[in-house]
Coordinates of C-alpha atoms and ligand atoms in Angstrom, one line a residue:
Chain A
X1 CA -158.3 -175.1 -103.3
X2 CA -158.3 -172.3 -100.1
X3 CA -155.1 -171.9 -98.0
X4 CA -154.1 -170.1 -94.9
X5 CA -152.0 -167.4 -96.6
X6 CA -148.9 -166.9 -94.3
X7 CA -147.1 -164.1 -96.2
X8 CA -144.7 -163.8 -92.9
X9 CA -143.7 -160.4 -91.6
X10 CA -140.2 -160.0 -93.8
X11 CA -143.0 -159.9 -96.8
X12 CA -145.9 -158.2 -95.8
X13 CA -143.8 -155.1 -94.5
X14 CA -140.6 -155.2 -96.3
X15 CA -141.7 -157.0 -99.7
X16 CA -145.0 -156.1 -100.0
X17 CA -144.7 -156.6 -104.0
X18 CA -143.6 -160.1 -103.9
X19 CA -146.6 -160.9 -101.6
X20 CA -148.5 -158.8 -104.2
X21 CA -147.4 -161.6 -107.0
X22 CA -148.3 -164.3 -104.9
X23 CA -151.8 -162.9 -104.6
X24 CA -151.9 -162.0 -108.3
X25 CA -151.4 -165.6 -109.5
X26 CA -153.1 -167.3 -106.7
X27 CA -156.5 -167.0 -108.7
X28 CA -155.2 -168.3 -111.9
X29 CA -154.6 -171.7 -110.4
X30 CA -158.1 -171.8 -108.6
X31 CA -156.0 -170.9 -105.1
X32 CA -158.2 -169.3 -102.5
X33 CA -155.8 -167.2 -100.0
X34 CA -157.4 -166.7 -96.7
X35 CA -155.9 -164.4 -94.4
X36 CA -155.4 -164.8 -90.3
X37 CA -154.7 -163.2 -87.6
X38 CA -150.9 -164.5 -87.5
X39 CA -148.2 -163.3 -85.5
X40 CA -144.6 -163.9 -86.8
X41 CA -143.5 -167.4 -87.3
X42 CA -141.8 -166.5 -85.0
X43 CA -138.0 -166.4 -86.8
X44 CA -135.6 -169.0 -85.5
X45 CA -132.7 -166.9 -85.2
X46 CA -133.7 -164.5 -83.0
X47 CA -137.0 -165.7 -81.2
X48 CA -135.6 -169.5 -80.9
X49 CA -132.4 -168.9 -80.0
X50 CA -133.9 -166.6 -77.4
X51 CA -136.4 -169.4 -76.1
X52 CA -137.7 -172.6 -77.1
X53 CA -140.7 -173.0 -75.5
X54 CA -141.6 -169.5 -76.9
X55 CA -141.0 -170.3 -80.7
X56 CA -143.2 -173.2 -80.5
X57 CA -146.3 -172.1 -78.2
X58 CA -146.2 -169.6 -81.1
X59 CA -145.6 -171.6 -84.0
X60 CA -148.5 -173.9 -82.4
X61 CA -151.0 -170.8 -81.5
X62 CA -150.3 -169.8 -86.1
X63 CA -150.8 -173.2 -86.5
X64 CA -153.7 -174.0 -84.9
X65 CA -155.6 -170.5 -85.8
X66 CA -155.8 -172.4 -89.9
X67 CA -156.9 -175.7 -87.9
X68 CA -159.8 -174.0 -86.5
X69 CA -160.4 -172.6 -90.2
X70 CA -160.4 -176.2 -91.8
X71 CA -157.2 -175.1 -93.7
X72 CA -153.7 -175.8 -94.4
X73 CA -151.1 -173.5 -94.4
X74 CA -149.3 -171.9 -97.7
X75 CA -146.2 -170.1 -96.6
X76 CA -144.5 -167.7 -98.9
X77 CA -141.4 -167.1 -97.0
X78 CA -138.6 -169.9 -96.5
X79 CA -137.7 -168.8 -92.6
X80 CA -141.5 -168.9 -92.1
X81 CA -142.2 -172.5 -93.4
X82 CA -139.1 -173.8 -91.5
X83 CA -139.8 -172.6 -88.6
X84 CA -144.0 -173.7 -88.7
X85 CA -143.1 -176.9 -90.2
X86 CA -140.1 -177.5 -87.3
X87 CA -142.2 -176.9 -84.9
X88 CA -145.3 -178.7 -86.2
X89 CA -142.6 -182.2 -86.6
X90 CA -141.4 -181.5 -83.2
X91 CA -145.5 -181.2 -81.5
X92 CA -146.6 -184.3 -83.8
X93 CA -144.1 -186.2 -82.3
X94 CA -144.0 -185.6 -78.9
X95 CA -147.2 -186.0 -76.7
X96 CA -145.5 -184.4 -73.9
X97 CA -144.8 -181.1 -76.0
X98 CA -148.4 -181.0 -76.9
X99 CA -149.5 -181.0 -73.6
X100 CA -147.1 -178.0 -72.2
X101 CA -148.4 -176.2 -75.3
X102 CA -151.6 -176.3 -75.2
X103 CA -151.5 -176.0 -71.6
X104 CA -150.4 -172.5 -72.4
X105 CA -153.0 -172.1 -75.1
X106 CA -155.2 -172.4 -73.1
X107 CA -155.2 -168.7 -72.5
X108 CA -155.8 -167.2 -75.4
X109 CA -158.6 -170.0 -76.0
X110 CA -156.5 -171.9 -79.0
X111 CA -156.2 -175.6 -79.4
X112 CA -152.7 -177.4 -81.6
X113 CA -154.1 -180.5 -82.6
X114 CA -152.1 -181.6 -85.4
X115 CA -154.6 -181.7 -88.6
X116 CA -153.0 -178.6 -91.0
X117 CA -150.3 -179.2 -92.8
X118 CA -148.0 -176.3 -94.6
X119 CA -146.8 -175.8 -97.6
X120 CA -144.6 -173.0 -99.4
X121 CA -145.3 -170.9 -102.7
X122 CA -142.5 -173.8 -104.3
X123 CA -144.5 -177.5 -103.3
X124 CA -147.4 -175.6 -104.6
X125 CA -146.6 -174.7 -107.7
X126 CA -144.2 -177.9 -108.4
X127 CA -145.8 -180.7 -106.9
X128 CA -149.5 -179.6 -106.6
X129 CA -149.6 -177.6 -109.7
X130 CA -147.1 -179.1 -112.0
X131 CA -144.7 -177.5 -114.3
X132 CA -147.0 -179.2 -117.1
X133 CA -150.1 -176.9 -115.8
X134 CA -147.6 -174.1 -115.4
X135 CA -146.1 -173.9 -118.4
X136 CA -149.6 -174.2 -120.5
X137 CA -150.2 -170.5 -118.6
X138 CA -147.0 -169.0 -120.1
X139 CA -147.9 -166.7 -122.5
X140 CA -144.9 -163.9 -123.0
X141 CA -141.4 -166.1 -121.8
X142 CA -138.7 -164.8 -120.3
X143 CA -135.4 -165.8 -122.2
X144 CA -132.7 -164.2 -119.6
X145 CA -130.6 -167.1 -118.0
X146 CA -130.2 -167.1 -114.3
X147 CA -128.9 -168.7 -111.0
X148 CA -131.6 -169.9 -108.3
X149 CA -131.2 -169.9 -105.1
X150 CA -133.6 -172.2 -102.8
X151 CA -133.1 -170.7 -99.4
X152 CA -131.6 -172.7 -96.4
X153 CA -134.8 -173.0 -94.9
X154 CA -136.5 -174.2 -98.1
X155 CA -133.4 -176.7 -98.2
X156 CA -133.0 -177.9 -95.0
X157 CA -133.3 -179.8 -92.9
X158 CA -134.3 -182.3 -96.1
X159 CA -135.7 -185.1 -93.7
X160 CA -138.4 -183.0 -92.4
X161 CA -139.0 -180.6 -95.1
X162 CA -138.8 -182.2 -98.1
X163 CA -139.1 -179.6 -100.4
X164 CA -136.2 -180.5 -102.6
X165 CA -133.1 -182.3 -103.2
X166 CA -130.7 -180.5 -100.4
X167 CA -127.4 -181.0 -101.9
X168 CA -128.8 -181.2 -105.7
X169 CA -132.0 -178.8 -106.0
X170 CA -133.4 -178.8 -109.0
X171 CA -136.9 -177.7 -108.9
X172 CA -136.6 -173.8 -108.8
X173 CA -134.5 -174.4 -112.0
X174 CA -137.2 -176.1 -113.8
X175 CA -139.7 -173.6 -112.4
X176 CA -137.6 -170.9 -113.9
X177 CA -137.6 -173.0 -117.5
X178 CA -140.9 -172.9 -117.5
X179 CA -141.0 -169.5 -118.1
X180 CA -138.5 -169.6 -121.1
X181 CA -135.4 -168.7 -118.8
X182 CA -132.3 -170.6 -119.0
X183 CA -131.4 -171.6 -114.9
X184 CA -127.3 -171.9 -114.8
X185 CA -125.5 -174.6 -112.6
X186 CA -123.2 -172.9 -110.1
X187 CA -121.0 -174.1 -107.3
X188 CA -122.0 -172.9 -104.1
X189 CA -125.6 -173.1 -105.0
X190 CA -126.7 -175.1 -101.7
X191 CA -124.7 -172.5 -99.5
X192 CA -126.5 -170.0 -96.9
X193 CA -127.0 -165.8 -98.0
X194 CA -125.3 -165.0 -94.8
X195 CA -128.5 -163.6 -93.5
X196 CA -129.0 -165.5 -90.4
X197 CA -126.4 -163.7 -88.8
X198 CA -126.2 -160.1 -90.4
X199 CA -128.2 -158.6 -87.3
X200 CA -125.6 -160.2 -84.9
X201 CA -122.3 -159.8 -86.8
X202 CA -122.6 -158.0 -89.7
X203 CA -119.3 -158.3 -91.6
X204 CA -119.3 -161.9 -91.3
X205 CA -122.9 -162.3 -92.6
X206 CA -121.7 -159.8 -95.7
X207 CA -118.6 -162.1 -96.1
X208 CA -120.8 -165.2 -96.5
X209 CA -122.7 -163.0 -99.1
X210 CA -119.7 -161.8 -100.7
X211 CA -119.0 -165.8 -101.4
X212 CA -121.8 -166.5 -102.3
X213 CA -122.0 -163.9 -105.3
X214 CA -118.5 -164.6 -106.8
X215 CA -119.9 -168.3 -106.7
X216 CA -123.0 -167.3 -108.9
X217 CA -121.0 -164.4 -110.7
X218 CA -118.3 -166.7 -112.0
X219 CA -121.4 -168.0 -114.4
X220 CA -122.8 -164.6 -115.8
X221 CA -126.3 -165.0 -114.8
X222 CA -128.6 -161.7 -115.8
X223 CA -130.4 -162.2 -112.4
X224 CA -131.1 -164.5 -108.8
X225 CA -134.3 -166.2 -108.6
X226 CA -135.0 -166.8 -105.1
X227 CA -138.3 -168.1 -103.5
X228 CA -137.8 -166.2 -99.8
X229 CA -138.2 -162.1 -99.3
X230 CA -135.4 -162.9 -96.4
X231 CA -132.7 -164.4 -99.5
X232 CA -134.5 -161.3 -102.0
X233 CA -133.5 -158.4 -99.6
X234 CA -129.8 -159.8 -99.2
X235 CA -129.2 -160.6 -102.5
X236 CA -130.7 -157.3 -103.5
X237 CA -129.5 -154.6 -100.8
X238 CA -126.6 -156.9 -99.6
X239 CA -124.7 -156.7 -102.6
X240 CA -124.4 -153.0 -102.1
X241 CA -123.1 -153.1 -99.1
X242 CA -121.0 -156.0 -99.9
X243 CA -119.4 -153.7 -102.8
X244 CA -118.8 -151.1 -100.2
X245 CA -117.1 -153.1 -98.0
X246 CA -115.2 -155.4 -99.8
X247 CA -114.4 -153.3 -102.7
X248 CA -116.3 -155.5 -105.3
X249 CA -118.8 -154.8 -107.9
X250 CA -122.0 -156.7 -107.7
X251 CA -125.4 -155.5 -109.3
X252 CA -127.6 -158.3 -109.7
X253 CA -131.4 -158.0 -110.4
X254 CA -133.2 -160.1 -107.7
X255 CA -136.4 -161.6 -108.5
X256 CA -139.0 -163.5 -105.9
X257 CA -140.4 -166.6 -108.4
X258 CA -143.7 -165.5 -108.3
X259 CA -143.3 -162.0 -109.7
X260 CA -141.6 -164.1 -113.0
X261 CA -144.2 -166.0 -113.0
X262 CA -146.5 -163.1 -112.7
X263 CA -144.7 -161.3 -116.2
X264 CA -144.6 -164.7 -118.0
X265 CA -148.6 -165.5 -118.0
X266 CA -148.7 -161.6 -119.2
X267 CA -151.0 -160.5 -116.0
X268 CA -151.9 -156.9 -115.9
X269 CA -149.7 -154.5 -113.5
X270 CA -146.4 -156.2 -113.2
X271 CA -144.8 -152.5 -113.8
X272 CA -146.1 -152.2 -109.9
X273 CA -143.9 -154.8 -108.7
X274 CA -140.8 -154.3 -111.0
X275 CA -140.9 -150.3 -110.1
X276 CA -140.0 -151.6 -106.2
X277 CA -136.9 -153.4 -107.7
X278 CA -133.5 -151.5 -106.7
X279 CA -131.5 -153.5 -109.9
X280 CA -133.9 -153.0 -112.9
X281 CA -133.2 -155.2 -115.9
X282 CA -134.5 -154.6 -119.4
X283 CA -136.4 -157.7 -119.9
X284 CA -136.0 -159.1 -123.3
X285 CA -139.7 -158.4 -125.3
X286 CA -140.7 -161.6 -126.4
X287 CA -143.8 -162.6 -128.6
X288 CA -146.7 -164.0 -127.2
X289 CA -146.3 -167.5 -127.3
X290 CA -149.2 -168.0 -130.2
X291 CA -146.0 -167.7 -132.9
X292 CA -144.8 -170.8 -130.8
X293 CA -142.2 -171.5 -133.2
X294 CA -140.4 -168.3 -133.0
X295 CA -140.2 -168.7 -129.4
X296 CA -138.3 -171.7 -129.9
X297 CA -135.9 -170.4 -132.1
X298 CA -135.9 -167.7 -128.6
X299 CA -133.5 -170.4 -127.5
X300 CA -130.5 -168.5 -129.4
X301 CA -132.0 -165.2 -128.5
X302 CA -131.2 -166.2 -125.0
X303 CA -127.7 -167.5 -125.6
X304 CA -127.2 -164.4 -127.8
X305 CA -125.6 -160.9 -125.5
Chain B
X1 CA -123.6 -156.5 -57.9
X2 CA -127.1 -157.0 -56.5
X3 CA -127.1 -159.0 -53.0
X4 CA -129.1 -161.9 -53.5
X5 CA -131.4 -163.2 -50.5
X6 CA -131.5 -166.7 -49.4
X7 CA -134.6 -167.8 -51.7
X8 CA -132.9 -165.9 -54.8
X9 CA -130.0 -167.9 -54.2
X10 CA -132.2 -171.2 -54.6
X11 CA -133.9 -170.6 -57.2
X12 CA -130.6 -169.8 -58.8
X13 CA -129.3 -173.0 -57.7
X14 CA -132.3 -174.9 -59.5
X15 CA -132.1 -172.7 -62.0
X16 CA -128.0 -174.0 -62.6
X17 CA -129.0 -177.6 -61.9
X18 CA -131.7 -177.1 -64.9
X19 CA -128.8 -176.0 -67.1
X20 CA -126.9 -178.4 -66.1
X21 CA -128.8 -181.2 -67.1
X22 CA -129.2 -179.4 -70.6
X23 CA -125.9 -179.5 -70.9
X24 CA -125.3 -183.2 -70.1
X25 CA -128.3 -184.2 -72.9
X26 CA -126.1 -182.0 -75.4
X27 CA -123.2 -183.6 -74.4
X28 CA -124.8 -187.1 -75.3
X29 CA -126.3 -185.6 -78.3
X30 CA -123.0 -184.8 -79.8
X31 CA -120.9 -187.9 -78.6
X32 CA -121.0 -189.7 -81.8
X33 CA -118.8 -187.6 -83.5
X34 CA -115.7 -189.1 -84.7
X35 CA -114.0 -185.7 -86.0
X36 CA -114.3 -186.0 -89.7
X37 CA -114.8 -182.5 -90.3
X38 CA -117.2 -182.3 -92.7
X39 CA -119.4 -179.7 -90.7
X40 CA -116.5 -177.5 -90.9
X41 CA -115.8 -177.9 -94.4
X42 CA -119.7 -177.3 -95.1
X43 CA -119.8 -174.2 -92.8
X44 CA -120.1 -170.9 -95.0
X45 CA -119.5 -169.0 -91.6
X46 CA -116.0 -171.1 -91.2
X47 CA -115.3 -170.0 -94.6
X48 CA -115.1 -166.3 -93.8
X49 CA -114.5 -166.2 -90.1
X50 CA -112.8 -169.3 -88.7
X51 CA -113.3 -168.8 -85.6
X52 CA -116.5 -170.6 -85.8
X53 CA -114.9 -173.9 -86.2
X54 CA -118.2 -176.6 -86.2
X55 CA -115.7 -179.4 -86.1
X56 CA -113.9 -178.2 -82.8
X57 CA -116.6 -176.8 -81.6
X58 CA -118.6 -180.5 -81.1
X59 CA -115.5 -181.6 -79.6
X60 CA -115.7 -178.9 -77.3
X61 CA -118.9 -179.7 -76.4
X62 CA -118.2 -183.0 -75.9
X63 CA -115.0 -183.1 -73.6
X64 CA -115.7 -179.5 -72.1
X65 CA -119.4 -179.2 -72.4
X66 CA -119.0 -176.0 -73.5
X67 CA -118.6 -173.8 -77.0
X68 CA -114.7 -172.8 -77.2
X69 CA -115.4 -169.5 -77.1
X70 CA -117.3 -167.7 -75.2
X71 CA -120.3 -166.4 -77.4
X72 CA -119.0 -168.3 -80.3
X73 CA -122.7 -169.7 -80.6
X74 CA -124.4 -166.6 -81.6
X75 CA -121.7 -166.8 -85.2
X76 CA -124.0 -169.0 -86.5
X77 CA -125.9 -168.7 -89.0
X78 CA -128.3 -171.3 -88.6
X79 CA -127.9 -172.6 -92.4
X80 CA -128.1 -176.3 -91.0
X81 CA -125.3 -177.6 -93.6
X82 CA -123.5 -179.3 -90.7
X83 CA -126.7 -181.1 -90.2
X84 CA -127.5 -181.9 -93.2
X85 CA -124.0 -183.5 -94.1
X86 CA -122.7 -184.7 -90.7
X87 CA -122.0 -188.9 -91.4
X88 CA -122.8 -189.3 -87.5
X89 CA -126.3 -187.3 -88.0
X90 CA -125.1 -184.8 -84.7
X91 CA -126.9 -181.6 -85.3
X92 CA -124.5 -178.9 -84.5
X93 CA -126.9 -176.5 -85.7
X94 CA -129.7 -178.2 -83.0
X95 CA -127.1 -178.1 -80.3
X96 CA -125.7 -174.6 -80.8
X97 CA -129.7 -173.0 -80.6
X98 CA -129.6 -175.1 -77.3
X99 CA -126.8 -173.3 -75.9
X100 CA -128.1 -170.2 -77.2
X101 CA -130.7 -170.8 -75.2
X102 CA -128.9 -171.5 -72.2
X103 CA -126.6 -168.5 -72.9
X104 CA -129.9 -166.3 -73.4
X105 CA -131.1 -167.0 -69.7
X106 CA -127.8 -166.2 -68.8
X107 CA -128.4 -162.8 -69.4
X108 CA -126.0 -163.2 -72.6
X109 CA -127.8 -162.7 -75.8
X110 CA -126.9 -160.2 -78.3
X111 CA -128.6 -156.7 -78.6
X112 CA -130.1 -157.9 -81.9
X113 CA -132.4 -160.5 -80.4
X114 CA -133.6 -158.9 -77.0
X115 CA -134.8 -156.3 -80.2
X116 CA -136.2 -158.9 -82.3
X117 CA -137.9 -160.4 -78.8
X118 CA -139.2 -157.0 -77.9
X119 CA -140.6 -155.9 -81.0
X120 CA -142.4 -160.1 -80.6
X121 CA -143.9 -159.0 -77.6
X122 CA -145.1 -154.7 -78.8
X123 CA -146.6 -156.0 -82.5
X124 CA -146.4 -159.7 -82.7
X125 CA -144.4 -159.5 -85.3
X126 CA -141.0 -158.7 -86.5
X127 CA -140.5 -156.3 -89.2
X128 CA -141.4 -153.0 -87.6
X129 CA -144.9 -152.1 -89.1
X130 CA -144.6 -147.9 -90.6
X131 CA -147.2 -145.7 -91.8
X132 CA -144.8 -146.2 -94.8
X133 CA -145.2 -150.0 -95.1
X134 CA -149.0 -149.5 -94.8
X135 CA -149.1 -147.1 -97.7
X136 CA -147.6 -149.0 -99.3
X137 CA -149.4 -151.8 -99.4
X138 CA -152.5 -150.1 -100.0
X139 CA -150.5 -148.3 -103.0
X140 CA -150.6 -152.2 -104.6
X141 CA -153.7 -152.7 -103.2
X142 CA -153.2 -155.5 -101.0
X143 CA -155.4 -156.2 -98.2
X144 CA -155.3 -155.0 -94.3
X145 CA -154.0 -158.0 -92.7
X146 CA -155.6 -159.0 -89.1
X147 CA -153.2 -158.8 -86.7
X148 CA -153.4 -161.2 -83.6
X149 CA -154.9 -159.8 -80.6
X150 CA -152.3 -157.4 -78.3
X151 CA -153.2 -159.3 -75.1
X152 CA -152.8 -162.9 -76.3
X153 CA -149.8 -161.8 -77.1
X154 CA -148.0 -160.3 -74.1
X155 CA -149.7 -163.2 -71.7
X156 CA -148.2 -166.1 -74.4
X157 CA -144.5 -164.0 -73.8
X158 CA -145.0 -163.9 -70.3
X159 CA -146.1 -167.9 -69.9
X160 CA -143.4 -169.2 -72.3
X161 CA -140.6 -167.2 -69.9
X162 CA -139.8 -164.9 -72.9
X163 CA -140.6 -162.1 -70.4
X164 CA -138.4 -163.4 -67.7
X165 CA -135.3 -163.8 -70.3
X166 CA -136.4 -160.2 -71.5
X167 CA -135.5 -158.7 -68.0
X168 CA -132.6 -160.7 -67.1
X169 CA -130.7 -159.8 -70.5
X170 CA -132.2 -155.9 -70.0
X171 CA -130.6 -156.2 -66.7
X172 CA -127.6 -157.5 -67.6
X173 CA -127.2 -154.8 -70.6
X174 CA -127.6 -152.1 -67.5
X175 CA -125.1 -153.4 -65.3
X176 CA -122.5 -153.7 -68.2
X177 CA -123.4 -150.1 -69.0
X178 CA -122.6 -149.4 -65.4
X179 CA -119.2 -150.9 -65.6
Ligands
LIG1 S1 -119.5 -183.8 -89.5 FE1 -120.3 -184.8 -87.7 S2 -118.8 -186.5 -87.2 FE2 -117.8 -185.0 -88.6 S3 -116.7 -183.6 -87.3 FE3 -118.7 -182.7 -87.7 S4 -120.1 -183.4 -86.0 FE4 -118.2 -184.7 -86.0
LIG2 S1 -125.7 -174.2 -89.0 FE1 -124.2 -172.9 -88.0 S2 -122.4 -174.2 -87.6 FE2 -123.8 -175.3 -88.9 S3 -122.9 -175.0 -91.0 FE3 -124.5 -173.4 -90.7 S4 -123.5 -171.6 -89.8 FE4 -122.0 -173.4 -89.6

């Protein structure tokens, strides 16, 4: 299968590892990645809120660049597939949008027709792949429990993304058992990282965070799993300044999925990605998976401190 | 305070009776709320800083067609839990970007996103690209990626009106310098 990688800009310039695990277990499940001249998504927040018309003529000009390819899009960022997949609902249904788009379009000799459709890192490897594939590629498991977090824009909204259950996700957890790690229920799992508005008011957006962790620290995970480099540079930088501010005492290790995923098929070079981690964590050695039965029995080395 | 000429003042005038008409389509958009407060309960922005208050903020819409504070719309976050769990299905999150809009060609948006817009138009793209950010992709080995074309860029920001917005909030960050 070939894809349209769209690693987004948060990933390709500020996560470059996680992109790097993406593209490191891409091959191992036959996954071509092609890359494109993108531009950003173009981010919601900021570019949307600024103008309409200028999110989606450039949502529509990404959009249509994997059209002309033949491909659909695979979207590693969960700000990125909102915003592609919004705007791809909103062209599809309205004849009248089209038309002022591709009006514009025009211009730069593009055409949005409507035939790609775009996918994230998670449907791939859930709903194309399977966790039945998946876990027959786990070699070295990874018995630290944890608490996921799906992103907003993985979430929601549900009725045109349908990525997941929004009020009762549940398919990051089973990714993550998968790989031998022990996903912990938490209560404000669903709720936002506070990054949408950290640019515009900071203290609220690191008061949201500050919720957020106390919510998933009241469970003593060993680490977040998140599936967005957006969520991943909160969790992982936020907390810091979140202790500075507020006086608390976060240090979570932050992993993007694929980068566990990466470690748990046993794939040469993982120290590149972990070295970029700010929070290292001493990952429990386990034995390859061949002595099967002692893995199993990895079930109280996981529950054990 | 610029002196506007007769055709400014027009266009201005069209320009108002455009927003206007937004306005009234939000209005209707948000009229089947009954108040429950749900959205506000689901808010993790009203959780820390209540002065984003989804519930009365609909309402305010509604009877006002307005936010009740002035700039309250740029507080959120854009998480979409009030329109995930609103009974009525109103989108406050749809609504609010709507008035962002409007409050953008008012020369109003935050300093944040006329950055976020400028660094759209100078590198198609966001996060700002560094000789550091390059090394270190090469460092992992991953690939050069192509980058869209300069041009197509700047002429799709100028024929969506990003352009136009650009100056009016640049000019309105000037002017409040002034002051
Ligand atoms: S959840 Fe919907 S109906 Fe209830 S107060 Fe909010 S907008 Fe109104
Ligand atoms: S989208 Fe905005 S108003 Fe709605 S719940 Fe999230 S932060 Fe609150």
């Amino acid at each position: 299968m070939k894809y349209a990688f769209f690693p987004g800009c948060t990933m390709a310039y500020r996560l470059p590892f996680a992109e790097k695990s993406v593209r490191m277990i891409a091959p191992k499940f036959d996954i071509e990645l092609v890359d494109l001249p993108f531009t950003c998504c173009p981010e919601p927040n900021a570019i949307r809120a600024m103008s309409d018309d200028t999110w989606i003529t450039f949502a529509a000009r990404n959009i249509a660049l994997a059209e002309k390819e033949g491909l659909n899009i695979l979207t590693a960022c969960a700000g990125c597939h909102e915003s592609l997949s919004l705007a791809k609902h909103e062209l599809d249904a309205s004849q009248e949008k089209k038309e002022m788009v591709n009006g514009i379009l025009k211009n730069v000799d593009v055409e949005y027709k409507g035939t790609s459709s775009i996918i994230h890192v998670h449907q791939l490897l859930f709903d194309e792949v399977g966790i039945e594939t998946l876990s027959t590629k786990v070699t070295r498991p990874i018995p630290i429990k944890v608490v996921t977090h799906s992103g907003c824009h993985l979430l929601r909204p549900e009725r045109i993304l349908h990525v997941d259950d929004a009020e009762v996700p549940v398919k990051l957890d089973l990714l993550c058992e998968a790989l031998g790690m022990e996903p912990l229920d938490y209560m404000d799992k669903t709720m936002c990282c506070g990054a949408g508005v950290r640019k515009t008011n900071s203290v609220t957006s690191y008061a949201v965070l500050r919720e957020k962790l106390t919510s998933m620290d009241m469970v003593e995970p060993q680490a977040i799993v998140v599936f967005c480099p957006t969520c991943f540079i909160t969790f992982e930088s936020g907390q810091r300044v979140v202790n500075r501010i507020f006086g608390t005492n976060f240090m979570f290790p932050v992993f993007y999925y694929t980068e566990l995923l990466a470690l748990a098929m046993g794939l040469p070079d993982t120290d590149l990605l972990l070295d970029e981690h700010r929070v290292k964590i001493d990952l429990p050695k386990t034995k390859e998976v061949q002595d099967k039965a002692k893995v199993d029995l990895g079930d109280s080395l996981a529950s054990s401190p | 305070m610029l002196v506007k000429g007769r055709s400014q003042k027009r266009s201005d005038d069209m320009a108002d009776d455009i927003q206007k008409s937004k306005l009234d389509a939000l209005k209707k958009t948000a009229r089947p709320c009954f108040q429950c407060g749900i959205c506000t309960s689901s808010c993790p922005v009203f959780r820390v800083a209540p002065e984003l208050n989804p519930r009365v903020s609909v309402d305010s819409i509604i009877t006002k067609g307005e936010v009740p504070r002035e700039g309250n719309e740029w507080l959120c976050a854009y998480c979409l839990m009030c329109d995930q769990r609103c009974p009525m299905g109103v989108s406050l999150a749809e609504i609010l970007m709507e008035i962002k809009n409007i409050s953008a060609r008012e020369g109003k948006a935050p300093p944040d996103v006329i950055e976020s817009a400028e660094s759209l138009m100078a590198d198609g793209c966001l996060s700002p690209i560094s000789s550091r950010s390059d090394k270190k992709r090469t460092e992992l080995g991953l690939p050069d990626l192509p980058k869209a074309d300069p041009a197509d860029v700047q002429k799709l920001f100028k024929a969506t009106g990003a352009f136009e917005v650009l100056e009016i909030n640049k000019a309105a960050q000037q002017e409040e310098a002034a002051e």
